[in-house]
XYZ file of C-alpha atoms in Angstrom:
737
model
C 150.713 80.256 39.329
C 149.895 84.057 38.549
C 149.896 87.317 40.358
C 146.539 87.189 40.782
C 146.160 84.365 42.358
C 148.964 84.494 44.757
C 147.098 87.980 45.823
C 144.140 85.743 46.620
C 145.584 83.578 48.346
C 147.913 85.768 50.696
C 144.277 87.442 51.364
C 142.705 83.933 52.761
C 145.607 83.228 54.638
C 145.119 86.644 56.149
C 141.174 86.123 56.907
C 142.257 82.870 58.355
C 145.149 84.406 60.179
C 142.980 86.912 61.579
C 140.470 84.380 62.528
C 142.620 82.701 64.483
C 143.820 85.518 66.639
C 139.912 86.143 66.774
C 139.446 82.705 68.727
C 142.532 83.383 70.621
C 140.690 86.373 71.767
C 144.274 88.673 70.248
C 141.931 91.336 68.940
C 144.690 93.744 68.574
C 146.409 91.345 65.834
C 143.078 90.362 64.274
C 142.277 94.249 63.794
C 145.785 94.311 62.736
C 144.936 91.805 59.665
C 141.856 93.307 59.113
C 143.485 96.308 58.198
C 145.991 94.708 55.834
C 142.792 93.069 54.133
C 140.864 96.775 53.557
C 144.087 97.575 52.323
C 144.580 95.123 49.596
C 140.720 94.617 48.968
C 139.008 98.418 50.184
C 135.872 97.302 48.015
C 134.980 94.171 50.254
C 133.363 95.419 53.255
C 133.196 92.632 54.880
C 136.705 94.088 56.122
C 135.013 96.668 57.141
C 132.494 94.588 59.765
C 134.970 92.445 61.150
C 137.390 95.278 61.888
C 134.890 97.516 63.523
C 134.229 94.240 65.762
C 137.545 93.964 66.319
C 137.691 97.371 67.507
C 134.451 97.330 69.466
C 135.883 94.094 71.683
C 138.809 96.185 72.541
C 136.741 98.598 74.210
C 137.154 101.278 71.249
C 133.461 101.656 70.558
C 133.983 105.292 68.789
C 136.848 103.305 66.559
C 134.550 100.909 65.447
C 131.545 102.978 64.258
C 133.219 105.626 62.727
C 135.337 101.951 60.403
C 131.369 100.764 59.807
C 130.661 104.178 58.740
C 133.655 104.442 56.366
C 132.465 100.700 54.875
C 129.474 102.406 54.054
C 130.804 105.013 52.042
C 128.274 106.708 49.586
C 126.251 104.119 48.567
C 122.989 104.075 47.007
C 119.875 103.654 49.430
C 119.635 99.721 48.554
C 123.190 99.246 48.850
C 123.059 100.314 52.014
C 120.444 98.169 53.272
C 121.880 95.290 52.261
C 125.209 96.057 53.575
C 123.759 97.407 57.530
C 122.463 93.589 57.070
C 125.465 92.333 56.600
C 126.795 94.193 59.642
C 124.060 93.404 61.910
C 124.495 89.729 60.915
C 128.028 89.688 61.464
C 127.321 91.277 65.563
C 124.173 89.138 65.675
C 126.714 86.239 65.135
C 128.885 87.146 67.501
C 126.158 87.777 70.060
C 124.956 84.658 70.196
C 128.449 83.340 70.544
C 129.161 85.228 73.394
C 125.769 84.384 75.281
C 126.713 80.935 74.654
C 129.648 81.420 76.600
C 127.991 83.276 79.036
C 129.404 86.523 78.066
C 126.439 88.345 78.851
C 127.811 92.280 79.262
C 130.167 91.613 75.777
C 126.901 90.106 74.638
C 125.086 92.829 75.493
C 126.949 95.559 74.646
C 127.063 94.253 71.056
C 123.136 94.114 70.487
C 123.191 98.033 71.991
C 124.835 98.671 68.934
C 122.325 96.533 66.698
C 119.852 98.970 68.531
C 121.925 101.879 67.004
C 121.736 100.735 63.717
C 118.192 99.419 63.628
C 116.109 100.742 66.685
C 113.124 99.132 66.058
C 114.508 95.636 65.568
C 111.838 93.976 68.033
C 113.838 90.692 68.507
C 117.018 92.574 69.222
C 115.035 94.589 71.506
C 114.223 90.877 73.329
C 117.592 89.706 73.560
C 118.633 92.799 75.403
C 115.869 92.327 78.149
C 116.582 88.307 78.335
C 120.940 89.483 78.892
C 119.915 92.687 80.698
C 118.334 89.842 83.148
C 120.715 88.073 82.687
C 123.121 90.218 84.307
C 120.239 91.183 87.030
C 121.068 95.064 85.421
C 117.749 95.209 83.935
C 116.331 99.263 85.013
C 112.909 99.481 86.466
C 111.252 101.480 82.984
C 113.462 99.695 80.024
C 110.869 97.416 79.341
C 108.684 100.520 78.434
C 111.752 102.702 77.591
C 112.509 100.412 74.924
C 109.485 100.808 73.065
C 109.245 96.723 72.863
C 106.069 96.824 73.668
C 104.598 98.885 71.378
C 107.075 97.192 68.827
C 105.016 93.433 69.694
C 101.899 94.458 69.254
C 102.320 96.439 65.824
C 104.971 94.217 64.281
C 103.422 91.391 62.724
C 106.938 88.565 62.705
C 108.009 88.267 66.053
C 110.651 85.361 67.195
C 107.732 83.557 69.489
C 110.186 81.222 70.793
C 112.619 84.132 71.763
C 109.243 86.150 73.107
C 108.149 83.937 75.010
C 111.249 82.897 76.607
C 111.935 86.798 77.446
C 107.914 86.538 79.230
C 109.379 83.455 81.319
C 112.468 85.839 81.831
C 110.469 88.464 82.984
C 108.147 86.539 85.706
C 110.993 84.873 87.303
C 112.805 87.727 87.983
C 110.502 91.092 88.227
C 107.397 89.536 88.184
C 105.681 92.866 89.695
C 107.290 95.470 87.283
C 104.626 97.778 86.297
C 104.989 96.761 82.698
C 104.423 92.499 82.873
C 100.797 92.487 82.308
C 101.028 94.789 78.939
C 104.198 92.923 77.989
C 101.899 89.527 78.680
C 99.170 90.358 76.606
C 101.145 91.887 73.982
C 102.505 88.205 73.450
C 98.940 86.854 73.260
C 98.760 87.889 69.044
C 101.999 85.805 68.407
C 101.078 82.739 70.619
C 99.751 79.894 68.047
C 100.818 77.254 70.351
C 98.534 78.295 73.768
C 99.556 75.696 76.148
C 103.425 77.279 75.725
C 101.942 80.132 77.068
C 100.150 79.093 79.530
C 102.762 76.607 80.761
C 104.665 80.036 81.767
C 101.887 81.755 83.229
C 100.595 78.926 85.851
C 103.840 78.764 87.779
C 104.531 82.859 87.612
C 101.329 82.999 88.575
C 101.089 80.677 91.668
C 104.566 82.308 92.944
C 103.234 86.195 92.536
C 99.525 84.956 94.272
C 101.376 82.631 97.051
C 104.724 83.863 97.602
C 104.273 87.641 96.808
C 101.349 87.384 98.306
C 100.007 89.568 94.977
C 96.578 87.650 94.029
C 94.520 90.275 92.247
C 97.813 90.796 89.704
C 97.739 86.971 89.469
C 94.658 86.837 88.495
C 94.559 89.648 85.912
C 97.911 87.669 84.296
C 95.821 84.445 84.557
C 92.599 85.351 83.044
C 95.078 86.244 79.736
C 95.186 82.924 79.006
C 91.719 82.602 79.074
C 91.636 84.627 76.158
C 93.352 81.786 74.892
C 91.391 78.787 75.928
C 88.337 79.724 77.813
C 87.373 76.170 78.730
C 91.016 75.127 80.280
C 90.048 73.607 83.699
C 93.805 74.621 84.972
C 93.317 78.209 84.504
C 90.141 78.173 85.896
C 90.611 76.539 89.002
C 93.859 78.823 89.285
C 91.970 81.808 88.763
C 89.262 80.751 91.106
C 91.427 80.740 94.084
C 92.967 83.791 93.020
C 90.363 85.544 93.186
C 89.239 83.706 96.660
C 92.530 84.889 98.099
C 91.970 88.397 97.065
C 88.941 88.839 98.546
C 86.998 88.834 95.070
C 84.032 85.847 96.337
C 81.419 86.836 94.115
C 83.945 86.340 90.789
C 85.638 83.066 92.637
C 82.268 81.398 93.007
C 81.459 82.206 89.049
C 84.812 80.756 88.290
C 84.310 77.883 90.301
C 80.903 76.808 88.731
C 82.082 77.467 85.841
C 84.815 74.817 86.486
C 82.455 72.685 88.117
C 79.863 72.689 85.033
C 83.421 72.062 82.489
C 84.428 68.771 84.844
C 84.085 65.307 83.336
C 85.821 63.427 85.703
C 85.298 62.646 89.575
C 88.521 64.152 90.469
C 88.074 66.803 88.462
C 84.605 67.485 89.870
C 85.709 67.368 94.035
C 88.285 69.656 93.208
C 85.832 72.316 91.388
C 83.345 71.700 94.029
C 86.093 71.807 96.813
C 86.850 75.323 95.544
C 83.017 76.743 95.416
C 82.504 75.544 98.815
C 85.540 77.606 100.098
C 83.930 80.556 98.242
C 80.548 80.003 100.060
C 82.201 79.047 103.326
C 83.649 82.514 103.594
C 79.749 84.317 102.664
C 78.181 83.119 105.746
C 75.243 84.125 104.295
C 75.189 81.491 101.647
C 75.668 78.929 104.605
C 72.897 77.377 103.662
C 74.213 76.634 99.759
C 77.260 76.027 101.265
C 75.901 72.748 103.342
C 74.645 71.515 99.964
C 77.596 71.739 97.728
C 79.440 70.157 100.855
C 76.618 66.799 100.987
C 77.369 66.679 97.161
C 81.073 66.812 97.860
C 81.256 63.887 100.507
C 78.813 62.021 97.725
C 81.669 62.070 95.172
C 84.306 61.211 97.483
C 82.232 58.390 98.343
C 82.222 57.510 94.735
C 85.879 57.975 94.662
C 86.725 55.866 97.441
C 84.380 52.980 95.860
C 86.378 52.917 92.911
C 90.133 53.081 94.853
C 91.845 54.490 91.497
C 94.969 53.854 91.468
C 96.163 55.857 87.877
C 95.855 59.411 89.692
C 98.717 61.413 88.730
C 100.434 63.713 90.711
C 98.423 67.044 90.139
C 95.685 64.931 90.890
C 97.232 63.557 94.454
C 96.988 67.554 94.960
C 94.139 68.499 94.188
C 92.681 65.169 96.751
C 94.542 65.520 99.349
C 92.581 68.656 100.922
C 89.829 68.439 99.332
C 88.004 67.564 102.824
C 89.420 70.548 104.495
C 86.116 72.317 105.465
C 84.744 68.729 107.161
C 85.234 70.374 110.608
C 84.029 73.506 110.058
C 80.401 72.026 108.949
C 80.140 69.239 111.508
C 81.465 68.273 114.877
C 81.106 64.450 113.738
C 84.531 62.960 114.955
C 83.364 59.282 113.147
C 82.421 60.682 109.830
C 84.747 63.362 109.031
C 87.858 61.048 109.929
C 86.659 57.868 108.473
C 86.170 60.977 104.942
C 89.241 61.957 105.896
C 91.322 58.622 106.112
C 90.005 57.173 103.485
C 90.981 59.897 101.009
C 94.136 60.771 102.559
C 94.790 56.735 102.270
C 94.010 56.802 98.227
C 95.870 59.346 98.328
C 99.191 57.832 99.382
C 98.446 54.613 97.404
C 98.565 56.539 94.487
C 101.935 58.707 94.964
C 103.730 55.016 96.187
C 102.464 53.987 92.354
C 103.521 57.072 90.355
C 106.620 58.016 92.970
C 107.825 54.269 93.918
C 111.143 54.630 92.668
C 111.740 57.640 95.672
C 109.338 56.107 97.894
C 111.732 52.710 97.811
C 114.746 54.488 97.681
C 113.930 56.586 101.166
C 112.812 53.004 102.629
C 116.388 51.983 102.373
C 117.647 54.926 104.327
C 120.034 53.700 106.920
C 119.783 54.872 111.021
C 121.567 56.192 113.069
C 122.419 54.497 116.329
C 120.572 56.213 119.479
C 123.768 58.524 120.727
C 124.110 60.402 117.818
C 122.805 63.848 117.697
C 118.903 64.026 116.399
C 118.149 65.950 113.309
C 114.634 67.356 113.150
C 113.038 68.452 110.940
C 110.075 71.358 110.224
C 108.529 71.302 106.952
C 105.727 74.029 106.285
C 104.621 76.999 104.191
C 103.412 79.004 107.136
C 107.010 79.703 108.790
C 105.902 83.435 108.542
C 103.602 85.892 109.494
C 100.760 83.803 109.966
C 98.635 81.984 112.811
C 101.125 78.834 113.071
C 104.113 81.362 112.042
C 103.594 83.009 115.770
C 102.750 79.793 117.390
C 106.009 77.731 116.145
C 108.609 79.856 116.878
C 108.828 79.283 120.620
C 109.594 75.684 120.113
C 112.202 76.839 117.750
C 113.617 79.554 119.887
C 113.793 76.855 123.390
C 115.500 73.788 121.396
C 118.357 72.477 122.716
C 120.918 72.945 119.695
C 123.358 70.814 121.695
C 120.992 67.361 121.844
C 119.066 68.503 118.402
C 120.311 69.720 114.735
C 116.888 71.676 113.448
C 116.119 71.848 109.959
C 113.485 74.226 108.155
C 112.207 73.225 104.969
C 109.885 76.119 103.822
C 107.334 75.628 101.083
C 106.765 78.537 99.000
C 109.190 80.389 100.785
C 107.843 84.293 100.547
C 109.479 86.255 98.374
C 108.585 89.930 99.936
C 109.411 91.600 103.290
C 108.744 89.531 105.825
C 110.555 89.914 109.383
C 109.461 86.652 110.888
C 109.942 84.306 107.687
C 113.783 85.808 108.262
C 113.549 85.386 111.586
C 113.220 81.535 111.567
C 115.688 81.297 108.723
C 118.534 82.652 111.367
C 117.168 80.322 114.143
C 117.156 76.879 111.886
C 121.066 74.770 111.691
C 119.871 74.882 107.760
C 117.060 76.972 106.443
C 115.703 74.821 102.552
C 114.268 77.889 101.465
C 111.964 75.803 98.804
C 109.141 76.431 96.251
C 106.111 74.642 95.085
C 107.449 71.268 93.622
C 106.980 68.464 96.211
C 109.683 65.698 94.476
C 112.183 68.955 95.493
C 111.953 69.397 99.299
C 111.204 65.608 99.662
C 114.616 65.020 98.113
C 116.458 67.500 99.927
C 114.859 66.079 103.292
C 116.082 62.985 102.618
C 119.771 64.049 101.149
C 119.764 66.064 104.329
C 119.556 62.432 106.308
C 116.644 63.892 108.644
C 115.377 61.604 111.417
C 111.683 63.467 112.448
C 109.835 65.344 109.968
C 107.439 67.601 111.946
C 104.712 68.288 109.321
C 102.918 72.077 110.354
C 100.354 72.013 107.804
C 98.262 68.999 107.752
C 96.136 69.237 104.752
C 96.208 73.161 104.534
C 98.415 72.515 101.810
C 98.444 70.113 99.229
C 102.388 69.838 98.999
C 102.843 69.251 102.636
C 100.430 65.922 101.943
C 102.599 64.431 98.991
C 105.884 65.001 100.591
C 105.073 62.995 103.816
C 103.345 60.615 100.963
C 106.693 59.903 99.890
C 108.027 59.597 103.575
C 111.312 60.905 102.999
C 112.144 60.994 107.142
C 111.844 57.234 108.717
C 109.786 59.190 111.768
C 106.913 61.674 110.546
C 104.635 63.644 113.170
C 101.799 65.954 112.314
C 101.719 68.890 114.957
C 99.757 72.028 114.962
C 97.902 72.586 111.743
C 93.833 71.803 110.798
C 93.806 68.175 112.778
C 95.679 65.072 111.505
C 96.097 64.562 108.066
C 95.315 60.970 108.139
C 98.202 59.902 105.717
C 99.226 56.312 106.416
C 103.168 57.549 106.177
C 102.634 59.936 109.612
C 103.214 57.965 112.773
C 102.428 60.282 114.885
C 99.758 63.182 115.850
C 100.809 65.610 118.500
C 97.849 65.816 121.543
C 97.152 66.372 124.973
C 94.451 65.407 127.574
C 92.286 67.672 127.031
C 92.489 68.844 122.876
C 91.229 65.050 122.406
C 89.037 62.546 124.238
C 90.135 59.221 126.039
C 88.704 57.247 122.970
C 90.107 59.075 119.831
C 92.528 56.597 119.223
C 89.948 55.122 117.574
C 89.184 57.319 114.695
C 92.939 58.036 113.666
C 95.430 56.057 111.802
C 98.316 57.924 113.459
C 99.172 57.617 116.741
C 98.201 59.982 119.314
C 101.053 61.229 121.279
C 99.881 62.819 124.093
C 102.012 65.819 125.803
C 101.431 65.781 129.348
C 99.883 68.989 129.745
C 99.507 70.731 126.578
C 100.244 70.902 122.973
C 100.934 74.181 122.281
C 102.374 76.910 124.477
C 103.687 80.269 124.252
C 105.936 82.547 126.090
C 103.068 85.816 124.885
C 102.580 88.167 122.143
C 103.404 91.200 121.609
C 100.894 94.241 121.904
C 100.549 97.078 120.417
C 98.364 100.419 120.936
C 94.963 99.834 120.533
C 93.074 102.070 117.766
C 89.458 101.340 118.848
C 87.791 103.086 121.199
C 83.869 103.028 122.309
C 82.917 106.593 121.970
C 84.424 105.940 118.401
C 82.353 103.145 118.215
C 79.382 105.109 119.347
C 79.361 102.895 122.430
C 78.504 104.067 125.968
C 81.232 103.829 128.424
C 78.837 101.715 131.059
C 77.909 98.785 127.965
C 78.714 95.221 127.703
C 80.847 94.138 124.594
C 81.141 91.018 123.182
C 83.436 89.971 120.398
C 83.748 87.126 118.080
C 87.012 87.766 115.632
C 86.916 84.727 113.565
C 86.963 84.414 109.553
C 83.877 83.427 107.794
C 84.444 79.594 107.363
C 83.646 79.298 111.373
C 80.729 81.678 111.141
C 78.510 78.362 111.488
C 74.559 79.628 111.729
C 74.100 77.613 115.041
C 76.619 79.036 117.219
C 76.134 82.819 115.460
C 72.355 82.335 116.611
C 73.241 81.591 120.293
C 75.902 84.775 119.960
C 72.746 86.670 119.238
C 70.918 84.865 122.297
C 73.511 86.223 124.474
C 73.236 89.678 123.137
C 69.453 89.715 123.479
C 69.235 88.659 127.065
C 72.091 91.160 128.432
C 70.787 94.395 128.256
C 73.029 97.656 127.084
C 75.405 94.835 125.671
C 76.994 95.422 121.877
C 78.676 92.615 119.685
C 81.934 93.301 117.971
C 82.230 91.645 114.586
C 85.756 91.038 112.870
C 87.661 88.451 110.456
C 88.497 87.520 106.609
C 85.503 86.928 104.881
C 83.206 88.643 102.140
C 82.521 91.873 104.207
C 78.714 93.133 102.699
C 77.486 88.971 103.090
C 78.994 88.860 107.010
C 76.764 91.714 107.776
C 73.761 90.538 106.088
C 74.297 87.198 107.721
C 74.334 88.452 111.115
C 71.560 91.636 110.901
C 69.309 88.803 109.194
C 69.952 86.980 112.785
C 69.487 89.955 114.849
C 66.362 90.128 112.991
C 65.567 86.945 113.851
C 66.475 86.877 117.405
C 64.510 89.634 118.272
C 68.169 91.961 118.273
C 68.271 95.368 117.673
C 70.445 95.647 114.578
C 72.005 99.149 115.575
C 73.418 96.973 118.449
C 75.818 95.239 115.718
C 79.635 97.089 114.953
C 81.153 95.083 112.675
C 85.146 95.830 112.298
C 87.440 96.298 109.495
C 91.121 93.859 110.204
C 93.710 95.579 111.527
C 97.350 96.233 109.767
C 98.977 94.439 112.326
C 98.480 91.379 114.658
C 100.127 93.089 117.359
C 97.659 96.207 116.659
C 94.455 93.519 116.443
C 95.471 91.829 119.837
C 95.626 95.427 121.500
C 92.396 95.975 120.445
C 90.676 92.655 122.029
C 90.831 94.767 125.107
C 87.993 96.628 124.330
C 86.319 93.666 124.953
C 83.894 92.848 127.664
C 84.036 89.297 126.681
C 84.968 87.325 123.621
C 81.908 84.483 122.521
C 84.353 81.520 120.590
C 82.736 79.922 117.837
C 81.802 75.879 116.861
C 82.421 73.703 116.055
C 85.452 75.092 114.796
C 87.042 77.036 118.019
C 89.706 79.729 117.754
C 93.558 78.371 118.364
C 95.730 81.510 117.881
C 92.506 83.601 118.648
C 91.904 81.977 121.763
C 95.299 82.421 122.904
C 95.264 86.183 122.186
C 92.143 86.670 124.056
C 93.694 84.741 127.190
C 96.837 86.659 126.859
C 94.953 89.914 127.210
C 93.292 88.626 129.976
C 89.641 88.555 128.233
C 87.148 86.442 129.943
C 86.419 83.908 127.118
C 82.728 81.364 126.542
C 83.722 78.654 123.803
C 81.355 75.561 123.484
C 83.272 71.961 124.009
C 82.706 68.557 120.724
C 84.303 65.858 120.441
C 86.752 66.428 117.395
C 89.927 68.229 117.865
C 88.891 71.555 116.232
C 86.162 71.765 118.689
C 88.484 71.070 121.792
C 91.630 73.244 120.740
C 89.882 76.729 123.280
C 89.120 74.004 125.825
C 92.571 72.591 126.263
C 94.242 76.248 126.073
C 91.350 77.165 129.016
C 91.869 74.493 130.670
C 96.315 74.913 130.615
C 95.372 78.148 131.653
C 93.655 77.332 135.077
C 90.368 79.293 133.995
C 87.298 76.641 133.526
C 84.353 80.117 133.677
C 83.144 80.115 129.965
C 83.835 76.180 129.211
C 80.098 74.810 128.370
C 79.507 71.151 127.010
C 75.912 71.878 125.584
C 74.504 74.880 123.602
C 72.585 76.082 126.340
C 75.761 75.818 128.949
C 77.405 78.161 125.900
C 74.363 81.117 126.378
C 74.581 80.423 130.038
C 78.140 81.684 130.316
C 77.348 84.121 127.745
C 74.660 85.810 129.718
C 76.550 85.245 133.333
C 80.158 86.684 132.285
C 77.931 89.776 130.607
C 76.153 90.405 133.350
C 78.303 89.683 136.330
C 81.251 91.937 136.732
C 82.707 90.673 139.534
C 83.093 87.119 137.922
C 84.571 89.321 135.081
C 87.147 90.645 136.933
C 87.566 87.104 138.719
C 88.046 85.421 135.167
C 90.597 88.556 134.212
C 92.719 88.569 137.567
C 93.455 84.702 136.938
C 94.216 85.143 133.669
C 96.588 87.541 134.093
C 98.629 85.561 137.512
C 98.845 82.703 134.898
C 101.121 84.267 132.693
C 103.850 83.660 135.300
C 102.350 80.448 136.355
C 100.412 78.130 133.295
C 101.656 75.759 131.462
C 99.909 77.601 128.413
C 102.814 80.427 128.870
C 105.898 78.408 129.222
C 106.967 77.782 126.201
C 110.573 76.423 127.384
C 109.201 73.817 129.232
C 106.568 72.516 126.244
C 110.037 72.758 124.550
C 111.332 70.077 126.839
C 108.311 68.066 127.023
C 108.541 67.920 123.070
C 112.237 67.140 123.079
C 111.579 64.170 125.274
C 108.714 62.624 122.897
C 110.997 63.179 119.912
C 113.704 61.060 121.798
C 111.157 58.634 122.579
C 109.505 58.234 119.312
C 113.325 57.455 118.073
C 113.853 55.207 120.451
C 110.704 53.596 119.569
C 111.596 53.327 115.768
C 115.047 51.558 116.448
C 113.552 49.225 118.575
C 111.004 48.178 115.564
C 113.666 47.911 113.223
């Protein structure tokens, strides 16, 4: 072998040795090998690049940069460009290796050096952002200071998979970052497969709209998807929902109508018309159209029930689950409303059992504990936060006997915001599962936790809850508090009391109605703030009678609103305060028109904005002399708040659960004055309470004294009754087995 060959062989061995040291993280020895290689072959540039990398990995950044500069020497421009590319390739390779190993800090540091060498390498900047997110070190202004958005917009070639990956990472890490809309918009020019972009955008915007309560931002982002596919039904459905949640009713209605026009299947038409109906229901001036749309929806649902399709997909079952939500707001027809609801719920469950047969069968094969074991009670809801259900359910949770029961909380779409009430719930439960929006994940967690009795607080107010209950992850399942019973066959019981459902109601329910002895709901009271409403600021005389109705647009049935106008007309020097979440312009138009038709001066009406907190809202109720309830869907939380504040209430009693809420609450607080069984009685009580100050004072005194004696204000006793019910339900289950 010649001396040249020996020299060449020695260098090969030296490089191999350097690689071995490098793999073992012995960077000092590897650097020594590369230094020897440079002495032997000063013209081979890769030795400089590798030596610099070894120095960099030892934290000697300045020395690394000097080594790379030395390697560049005084080459020609073209040579320097080539050498720079070679250096960057070596650094990129190591950065990728480090990322694979989970060593994000070192990978990020290496890519920072690549950035110094080539500050306009957009793909490297994207990697930097991704690595910063993985380390949770992304600085607020980094998305803009790096100039990456501008580079994405101007760079013709961007690694699309990386780009979408970074977009998804940003949306998961900090979806409310002010640069997110611009970043997402910049991605559009590089998207060749729209569905890949839409698949990232849809779940992120759902989280933004619901978990973070930013529906306007969610709509803004989702509008980007329409630029790629203007007639994508999934986008349009969510977009309509976001607009409505953001109180942009005109846009929500417009998009819902477009959705309906593009829908070709019965299930798509039903969901689109449900969205349209939702928008119209919050615009009382559109009530006539809402009734027409409701009838269309009922006809479509009957057609679907005739088909009895058992091949619906999960997403279609979710659409269908709460499509009958508005029926009790429009009509007090317990027979018809319950029949359709039960049939729809049954169809949904059959389809769930079809596409999730493996899970359903596995859940059915669970083993049960004996009678003497501590019961595990699970509470399932998306409302365990600043929500009506959140305010009402807390007393049951607070007073639970922890020695007798383990209580688990399953949060659907856990709110990613500062919500003290939500955090309170988390602390109260034996275990709290902060779930997302995927039914199968939450159901599996309930099953793995071996919950004995699962309490659904949502009913059909949330589609995800319906699918979870249909999977039946717990042996005994109960609906309490939210809406009405869902009608899902997998639900065993519906909690009621002697008043909220008539004795004959069982024939309309698939669930067994479990009646508590006195009341199906009780609270220990409410926090009350400092009032912000004054008569003089509303230009109302001190001797005037003030009526108040504080309900959202869904409940503004024209027939009941007309009765309220008749009351105002009959009571001289009376004023009507109207408040509640809805299309404010439509609400004013609606009531103004009714007032004119009934001969009531419009200047006797006052329209109030929403209060900034629940406590202030309750304090402001005291400006009213009389509160007028809605029908056929009564108040629930609003009724409890009214009675707690000692204000006389006029309510109309019907047949369905929603039309008897205020009735049971008044019976359980010991006040019958104001309970009307007909429209005529509703007006009579309203007029009588307005004209008779002594009667108002008598009712107010009753309400005040009831705080110490009434079942409605005894959360601890109520909890005891619920716990007795749980024990009996479990005994029934074991006996049935």
